[in-house]
Amino acid sequence: MTVAATSPHVMPTYGRIPIALERGQGCRVWDTNGKEYLDALAGIAVNTLGHNHPKLVPALQEQLTKLIHTSNYYHVPLQEQLAALLTERAGMTNVFFCSTGLEANEGAIKIARKYGIDKGIAQPQIVVYDHAFHGRSFATMSATANPKVRNGFGALLDGFIRVSPNDYTALEEATEGNPNIVAVMMEPIQGEGGLHPMRKEYLQQVRALCDAKGWLLILDEVQAGMGRTGKWFAHQWAGITPDVMTLAKGLGSGVPIGAIVAHHAAATVLQAGNHGSTFGGNPLAMRAGVETIRIMEEDGLMAHATEVGQYLKSQLQTHLGSLPGVLEVRGQGLLIGVELNKPCGTLIGLAAEAGLLLSVTSDTVIRLAPPLILTTAEADEIVARLRPLVETFLAA
């Protein structure tokens, strides 16, 4: 008997496709009717180690028998352990733990505004970008560019100046003579905005401008961080260090976790009572983060993401890049976008029917963000399943 996928008591906030997933192994998942899918999305860049990882699951099971949650009234040794691992790999100072990327970005905005107010700037302003996505709270919606996210909620938070990505002249012109600027906030690779990377040279220019002006550089690495591009954090390809970096998604391999990593003056802005989180930094989430980093290093997954990501990208360029209607194949590591010349949201459902999980972002960009354990054989399988779908779709 077929089990229908339906959620009548859940708010209809998602445009779901009619499948319900039940279990997973590696880069594959099965739905409640036993159908198998190749997971080329990893829960939107979340399941770093795939599903049912043989090293992660026993560690989390052990942690469940010890402590799941206490509160931040007390020291949580695993917080310090994970914070040390992150700051060592980022070359930064300290960490605040929360539960989601939205919370991390909200906290980063609070750091920037308090940093300015502490300096005597009564109305601090933050530079943000066209195509950016930072979350759906009022502050992060205000920093986000997409009208579909922003519209319908009344007045948003002011204090944001929006500029075009990778245009240094536009940034200079938009901020010239403005004494209220306190920070520049950007994604090194705009995930929800269509897999648009910030150029290495642009990141270096913005870092230098922030240094010269006394602004904070905030980098949203929620989607591109944690080894997805082949380095711990995407900005490291440019050889820079931010003042604030936000993380979530892949940090816990599926366990909800967010983090704000701070450096230089940003590291001392928040003091007791300025910010907090009930669930942030609980022992289970911290163990997931510690084990994710340990397994990534033991198994060489960043080098693997670079190698398999280059292979997948080249195969996509070879087999899809020349199709009429395919505009570009772009990305880094295992974060890849295929841009088409027309909206292609229907491909999510069509791909699922063909046993392939993916997403469409910015209306016209197929997003692939598989687990970092993806093999070259599985990369070939992604291409083999995707090409006929794209070919048929574009011909229609």
Coordinates of C-alpha atoms in Angstrom, one line a residue:
M1 CA 0.0 0.0 0.0
T2 CA 1.3 3.4 -0.9
V3 CA 1.7 5.9 2.0
A4 CA 0.6 9.4 1.0
A5 CA 3.0 12.2 2.0
T6 CA 0.9 14.9 3.7
S7 CA 1.1 17.2 6.7
P8 CA -2.3 18.7 7.4
H9 CA -1.5 19.9 10.9
V10 CA 1.8 21.6 9.9
M11 CA 1.7 25.3 8.7
P12 CA 1.9 25.5 4.9
T13 CA 5.1 27.5 4.9
Y14 CA 7.0 25.3 2.4
G15 CA 6.2 24.3 -1.2
R16 CA 6.8 20.6 -0.5
I17 CA 7.1 17.9 -3.2
P18 CA 4.9 14.9 -2.3
I19 CA 7.5 12.5 -0.8
A20 CA 8.4 11.8 2.8
L21 CA 11.9 10.5 3.6
E22 CA 12.3 7.8 6.2
R23 CA 16.0 6.6 6.3
G24 CA 19.4 7.2 4.7
Q25 CA 22.8 5.7 4.2
G26 CA 25.7 7.5 2.8
C27 CA 24.6 9.7 -0.1
R28 CA 21.3 7.8 -0.5
V29 CA 17.9 8.1 1.2
W30 CA 14.6 6.2 1.0
D31 CA 11.1 7.4 1.3
T32 CA 8.2 5.9 3.2
N33 CA 7.3 3.8 0.2
G34 CA 10.7 2.4 -0.2
K35 CA 11.9 4.4 -3.2
E36 CA 15.6 5.2 -3.3
Y37 CA 17.0 8.7 -4.1
L38 CA 20.5 10.0 -4.6
D39 CA 20.9 12.9 -2.3
A40 CA 22.6 15.8 -4.2
L41 CA 21.3 18.4 -1.7
A42 CA 22.4 17.1 1.8
G43 CA 19.5 18.9 3.5
I44 CA 20.7 22.1 1.8
A45 CA 24.4 21.8 2.5
V46 CA 23.7 20.4 6.1
N47 CA 24.5 16.7 6.1
T48 CA 28.2 17.1 5.7
L49 CA 28.9 13.4 6.4
G50 CA 25.9 12.0 4.6
H51 CA 23.4 9.8 6.4
N52 CA 24.0 7.3 9.2
H53 CA 27.8 7.8 9.2
P54 CA 29.5 5.0 11.0
K55 CA 31.7 7.3 13.1
L56 CA 29.2 10.1 13.9
V57 CA 26.2 8.0 14.9
P58 CA 27.9 6.0 17.7
A59 CA 29.4 9.3 19.1
L60 CA 26.0 10.9 19.2
Q61 CA 24.4 7.8 20.8
E62 CA 27.1 7.9 23.5
Q63 CA 26.4 11.6 24.1
L64 CA 22.6 10.9 24.5
T65 CA 23.4 8.7 27.4
K66 CA 25.4 11.5 29.1
L67 CA 23.8 14.9 28.6
I68 CA 21.6 16.3 25.9
H69 CA 21.0 19.7 27.4
T70 CA 21.8 21.7 30.5
S71 CA 21.7 25.5 30.2
N72 CA 24.2 28.3 29.8
Y73 CA 24.0 29.0 33.6
Y74 CA 26.9 26.5 33.7
H75 CA 30.1 25.9 31.8
V76 CA 29.7 23.3 29.0
P77 CA 33.1 21.7 28.4
L78 CA 32.2 20.7 24.8
Q79 CA 31.5 24.3 24.0
E80 CA 35.0 25.2 24.8
Q81 CA 36.3 22.2 22.9
L82 CA 34.4 23.1 19.7
A83 CA 35.1 26.9 20.1
A84 CA 38.9 26.0 20.3
L85 CA 38.6 23.9 17.1
L86 CA 36.8 26.6 15.2
T87 CA 39.0 29.5 16.3
E88 CA 42.2 27.5 15.5
R89 CA 41.0 26.7 12.0
A90 CA 39.7 30.3 11.4
G91 CA 42.6 32.2 13.0
M92 CA 40.0 34.0 15.1
T93 CA 39.4 34.7 18.8
N94 CA 36.1 33.4 20.3
V95 CA 32.7 31.9 19.6
F96 CA 29.0 32.4 20.5
F97 CA 26.8 29.3 19.9
C98 CA 23.2 29.3 18.9
S99 CA 21.0 26.9 16.9
T100 CA 20.5 28.2 13.4
G101 CA 22.1 30.4 10.7
L102 CA 19.4 33.0 11.1
E103 CA 20.3 33.3 14.8
A104 CA 24.0 33.6 14.0
N105 CA 23.3 36.4 11.5
E106 CA 21.0 38.1 13.9
G107 CA 23.7 38.1 16.5
A108 CA 26.3 39.3 14.0
I109 CA 24.0 42.3 13.2
K110 CA 23.7 43.0 16.9
I111 CA 27.5 42.9 17.3
A112 CA 27.9 45.4 14.4
R113 CA 25.2 47.8 15.8
K114 CA 26.6 47.7 19.3
Y115 CA 30.1 48.1 18.0
G116 CA 29.0 51.4 16.4
I117 CA 26.9 52.6 19.3
D118 CA 29.8 51.9 21.7
K119 CA 31.9 54.3 19.4
G120 CA 29.2 57.0 19.6
I121 CA 27.4 56.3 16.3
A122 CA 23.8 56.8 17.2
Q123 CA 22.4 55.3 13.9
P124 CA 24.8 52.6 12.8
Q125 CA 24.5 51.4 9.2
I126 CA 25.6 48.1 7.6
V127 CA 26.5 47.5 4.0
V128 CA 24.7 44.5 2.5
Y129 CA 24.4 43.1 -1.1
D130 CA 22.0 42.6 -4.0
H131 CA 21.0 38.9 -4.2
A132 CA 22.0 38.4 -0.5
F133 CA 20.1 36.0 1.8
H134 CA 20.7 36.1 5.6
G135 CA 17.5 34.7 7.1
R136 CA 13.9 35.4 7.8
S137 CA 13.8 37.3 11.1
F138 CA 13.1 41.0 10.9
A139 CA 16.7 42.0 11.1
T140 CA 18.0 39.3 8.7
M141 CA 15.1 39.9 6.3
S142 CA 16.1 43.5 6.3
A143 CA 19.6 42.5 5.3
T144 CA 18.2 40.1 2.7
A145 CA 17.6 41.3 -0.9
N146 CA 14.9 38.9 -2.1
P147 CA 11.5 40.7 -2.2
K148 CA 9.7 37.3 -1.9
V149 CA 11.3 37.0 1.6
R150 CA 10.8 40.7 2.6
N151 CA 7.4 41.6 1.3
G152 CA 4.2 41.3 3.3
F153 CA 5.5 42.1 6.8
G154 CA 5.3 45.8 7.0
A155 CA 8.2 48.1 7.9
L156 CA 11.5 46.4 8.2
L157 CA 14.6 47.3 10.2
D158 CA 16.4 50.3 8.8
G159 CA 20.2 50.9 8.8
F160 CA 21.1 48.8 5.8
I161 CA 22.8 50.1 2.6
R162 CA 22.6 47.8 -0.4
V163 CA 25.2 47.6 -3.1
S164 CA 26.0 45.3 -6.1
P165 CA 28.4 42.4 -5.5
N166 CA 31.9 42.5 -6.9
D167 CA 31.7 46.2 -7.7
Y168 CA 34.3 48.0 -5.5
T169 CA 33.6 51.4 -7.1
A170 CA 29.9 51.0 -6.2
L171 CA 30.8 50.2 -2.6
E172 CA 33.1 53.3 -2.4
E173 CA 30.4 55.6 -3.9
A174 CA 27.6 54.2 -1.6
T175 CA 29.7 54.8 1.5
E176 CA 31.7 57.9 0.7
G177 CA 31.6 60.5 3.5
N178 CA 29.1 58.5 5.5
P179 CA 30.1 58.5 9.2
N180 CA 27.5 56.0 10.3
I181 CA 28.9 52.9 8.5
V182 CA 29.9 50.2 11.0
A183 CA 30.2 47.0 9.0
V184 CA 30.1 45.3 5.6
M185 CA 28.1 42.0 5.6
M186 CA 28.3 39.5 2.8
E187 CA 28.3 35.8 1.8
P188 CA 31.6 34.8 0.1
I189 CA 29.3 32.7 -2.2
Q190 CA 25.7 33.8 -2.4
G191 CA 23.9 30.5 -1.9
E192 CA 20.2 31.4 -2.0
G193 CA 21.0 34.3 -4.4
G194 CA 22.0 31.9 -7.2
L195 CA 25.5 30.6 -6.3
H196 CA 27.3 33.8 -7.1
P197 CA 30.8 34.0 -5.7
M198 CA 32.6 37.1 -4.5
R199 CA 35.8 37.4 -6.4
K200 CA 39.0 36.9 -4.4
E201 CA 40.3 40.3 -5.3
Y202 CA 37.0 41.9 -4.2
L203 CA 37.1 40.2 -0.9
Q204 CA 40.7 41.5 -0.4
Q205 CA 39.7 45.0 -1.4
V206 CA 36.8 45.0 1.1
R207 CA 39.0 43.7 3.9
A208 CA 41.4 46.5 3.2
L209 CA 38.6 49.1 3.1
C210 CA 37.2 47.9 6.4
D211 CA 40.7 48.1 8.0
A212 CA 41.1 51.6 6.7
K213 CA 37.7 52.8 7.9
G214 CA 37.4 50.9 11.2
W215 CA 34.5 48.9 10.0
L216 CA 33.8 45.3 10.8
L217 CA 33.9 42.7 8.0
I218 CA 31.1 40.2 8.6
L219 CA 31.1 37.0 6.5
D220 CA 28.1 34.8 6.3
E221 CA 29.6 31.3 5.8
V222 CA 26.4 29.5 6.8
Q223 CA 26.1 27.7 3.5
A224 CA 29.7 27.9 2.1
G225 CA 31.6 27.1 5.2
M226 CA 32.7 23.9 6.9
G227 CA 34.8 22.5 4.1
R228 CA 32.1 22.7 1.4
T229 CA 34.4 24.6 -1.0
G230 CA 37.5 22.6 -0.1
K231 CA 38.8 24.9 2.6
W232 CA 37.3 25.2 6.1
F233 CA 35.8 28.5 5.2
A234 CA 35.2 29.9 1.7
H235 CA 36.9 33.3 2.4
Q236 CA 40.2 31.5 3.1
W237 CA 40.7 31.1 -0.7
A238 CA 41.2 34.9 -0.6
G239 CA 43.7 34.8 2.2
I240 CA 41.7 37.1 4.5
T241 CA 40.3 36.9 8.0
P242 CA 36.9 38.5 8.9
D243 CA 36.0 40.2 12.1
V244 CA 32.8 38.2 12.4
M245 CA 31.9 34.9 10.7
T246 CA 28.6 33.1 11.0
L247 CA 28.2 29.3 10.6
A248 CA 25.5 26.8 10.8
K249 CA 24.2 24.1 8.3
G250 CA 27.2 21.7 7.9
L251 CA 28.7 22.4 11.3
G252 CA 26.6 19.7 13.0
S253 CA 26.1 17.2 10.2
G254 CA 22.3 17.5 10.7
V255 CA 22.1 18.4 14.4
P256 CA 20.9 22.0 14.7
I257 CA 23.8 24.3 15.5
G258 CA 24.8 27.8 14.7
A259 CA 27.9 29.8 15.6
I260 CA 29.2 33.4 15.6
V261 CA 33.0 33.4 15.4
A262 CA 34.6 36.8 16.3
H263 CA 38.0 38.4 16.0
H264 CA 39.7 41.7 16.8
A265 CA 37.4 44.4 18.3
A266 CA 34.3 42.3 17.5
A267 CA 35.4 39.6 20.0
T268 CA 34.7 41.9 23.1
V269 CA 31.5 43.7 22.0
L270 CA 29.0 41.3 23.6
Q271 CA 29.2 41.0 27.4
A272 CA 27.1 39.3 30.0
G273 CA 23.4 40.0 29.4
N274 CA 23.9 41.3 25.8
H275 CA 22.9 38.1 24.1
G276 CA 21.9 34.6 24.8
S277 CA 20.3 31.3 23.7
T278 CA 18.5 28.6 25.5
F279 CA 19.4 25.7 23.2
G280 CA 22.6 27.2 21.8
G281 CA 25.7 25.3 22.8
N282 CA 23.9 22.3 24.3
P283 CA 26.1 19.2 24.8
L284 CA 24.5 17.2 22.0
A285 CA 25.0 19.9 19.4
M286 CA 28.5 20.6 20.6
R287 CA 29.4 16.9 20.3
A288 CA 28.0 16.8 16.8
G289 CA 30.3 19.8 15.9
V290 CA 33.4 18.3 17.5
E291 CA 32.8 14.9 15.8
T292 CA 32.1 16.5 12.4
I293 CA 35.4 18.3 12.5
R294 CA 37.3 15.2 13.8
I295 CA 35.8 13.0 11.1
M296 CA 36.4 15.6 8.3
E297 CA 40.1 15.7 9.2
E298 CA 40.5 12.0 9.8
D299 CA 38.9 11.2 6.4
G300 CA 40.5 14.1 4.4
L301 CA 37.1 15.4 3.3
M302 CA 38.2 18.9 2.4
A303 CA 40.7 17.6 -0.2
H304 CA 38.0 15.1 -1.3
A305 CA 35.5 17.9 -1.7
T306 CA 37.9 19.8 -3.9
E307 CA 38.7 16.7 -6.0
V308 CA 35.2 15.4 -6.4
G309 CA 33.8 18.9 -6.8
Q310 CA 36.1 19.7 -9.6
Y311 CA 35.2 16.4 -11.3
L312 CA 31.4 17.0 -10.9
K313 CA 31.7 20.5 -12.2
S314 CA 33.7 19.4 -15.2
Q315 CA 31.2 16.7 -16.0
L316 CA 28.3 19.1 -15.7
Q317 CA 30.1 21.5 -18.0
T318 CA 30.8 18.7 -20.5
H319 CA 27.3 17.2 -20.5
L320 CA 25.1 20.1 -19.7
G321 CA 27.1 23.2 -20.5
S322 CA 26.6 23.1 -24.2
L323 CA 22.8 22.5 -24.1
P324 CA 20.8 25.5 -25.5
G325 CA 19.4 27.3 -22.5
V326 CA 22.2 26.5 -20.1
L327 CA 23.9 29.8 -19.3
E328 CA 26.6 28.8 -16.9
V329 CA 27.9 26.1 -14.6
R330 CA 29.6 27.7 -11.6
G331 CA 30.6 27.0 -8.0
Q332 CA 33.5 25.7 -5.9
G333 CA 34.0 22.4 -4.2
L334 CA 30.7 20.6 -3.6
L335 CA 28.6 23.8 -3.9
I336 CA 27.6 24.0 -7.6
G337 CA 25.0 25.9 -9.6
V338 CA 23.7 25.3 -13.1
E339 CA 22.0 28.5 -14.4
L340 CA 19.3 28.1 -17.0
N341 CA 17.7 30.8 -19.2
K342 CA 14.2 30.4 -17.6
P343 CA 12.6 29.6 -14.2
C344 CA 13.1 25.9 -13.5
G345 CA 11.5 25.3 -10.1
T346 CA 9.5 22.4 -11.5
L347 CA 12.8 20.5 -11.9
I348 CA 12.8 19.8 -8.1
G349 CA 9.8 17.5 -8.4
L350 CA 10.9 16.1 -11.8
A351 CA 14.3 15.2 -10.4
A352 CA 12.7 13.6 -7.3
E353 CA 10.6 11.4 -9.7
A354 CA 13.9 10.4 -11.3
G355 CA 15.4 9.5 -8.0
L356 CA 17.6 12.6 -7.5
L357 CA 17.3 15.3 -4.8
L358 CA 18.3 18.8 -5.6
S359 CA 17.0 22.4 -5.3
V360 CA 16.4 25.4 -7.4
T361 CA 17.5 28.8 -6.1
S362 CA 17.0 32.3 -7.5
D363 CA 14.3 30.8 -9.7
T364 CA 16.7 29.8 -12.5
V365 CA 19.7 28.0 -10.8
I366 CA 19.9 24.3 -10.1
R367 CA 21.7 24.0 -6.8
L368 CA 23.8 20.9 -6.0
A369 CA 25.3 20.6 -2.5
P370 CA 25.8 16.9 -1.9
P371 CA 27.4 15.4 1.2
L372 CA 31.2 15.8 1.3
I373 CA 31.6 12.0 1.1
L374 CA 30.2 11.9 -2.5
T375 CA 32.2 9.6 -4.8
T376 CA 33.1 10.2 -8.4
A377 CA 30.7 7.3 -9.3
E378 CA 27.9 9.1 -7.5
A379 CA 28.9 12.4 -9.3
D380 CA 28.6 10.5 -12.6
E381 CA 25.1 9.3 -11.5
I382 CA 24.0 12.9 -10.7
V383 CA 25.0 14.0 -14.2
A384 CA 23.4 11.0 -15.8
R385 CA 20.1 11.6 -14.0
L386 CA 20.2 15.4 -14.5
R387 CA 21.1 15.8 -18.1
P388 CA 17.9 14.2 -19.7
L389 CA 15.7 16.2 -17.3
V390 CA 17.4 19.5 -18.2
E391 CA 17.4 18.6 -21.9
T392 CA 13.6 17.8 -21.9
F393 CA 12.8 20.8 -19.7
L394 CA 14.7 23.3 -22.0
A395 CA 13.1 21.8 -25.1
A396 CA 9.6 22.3 -23.8

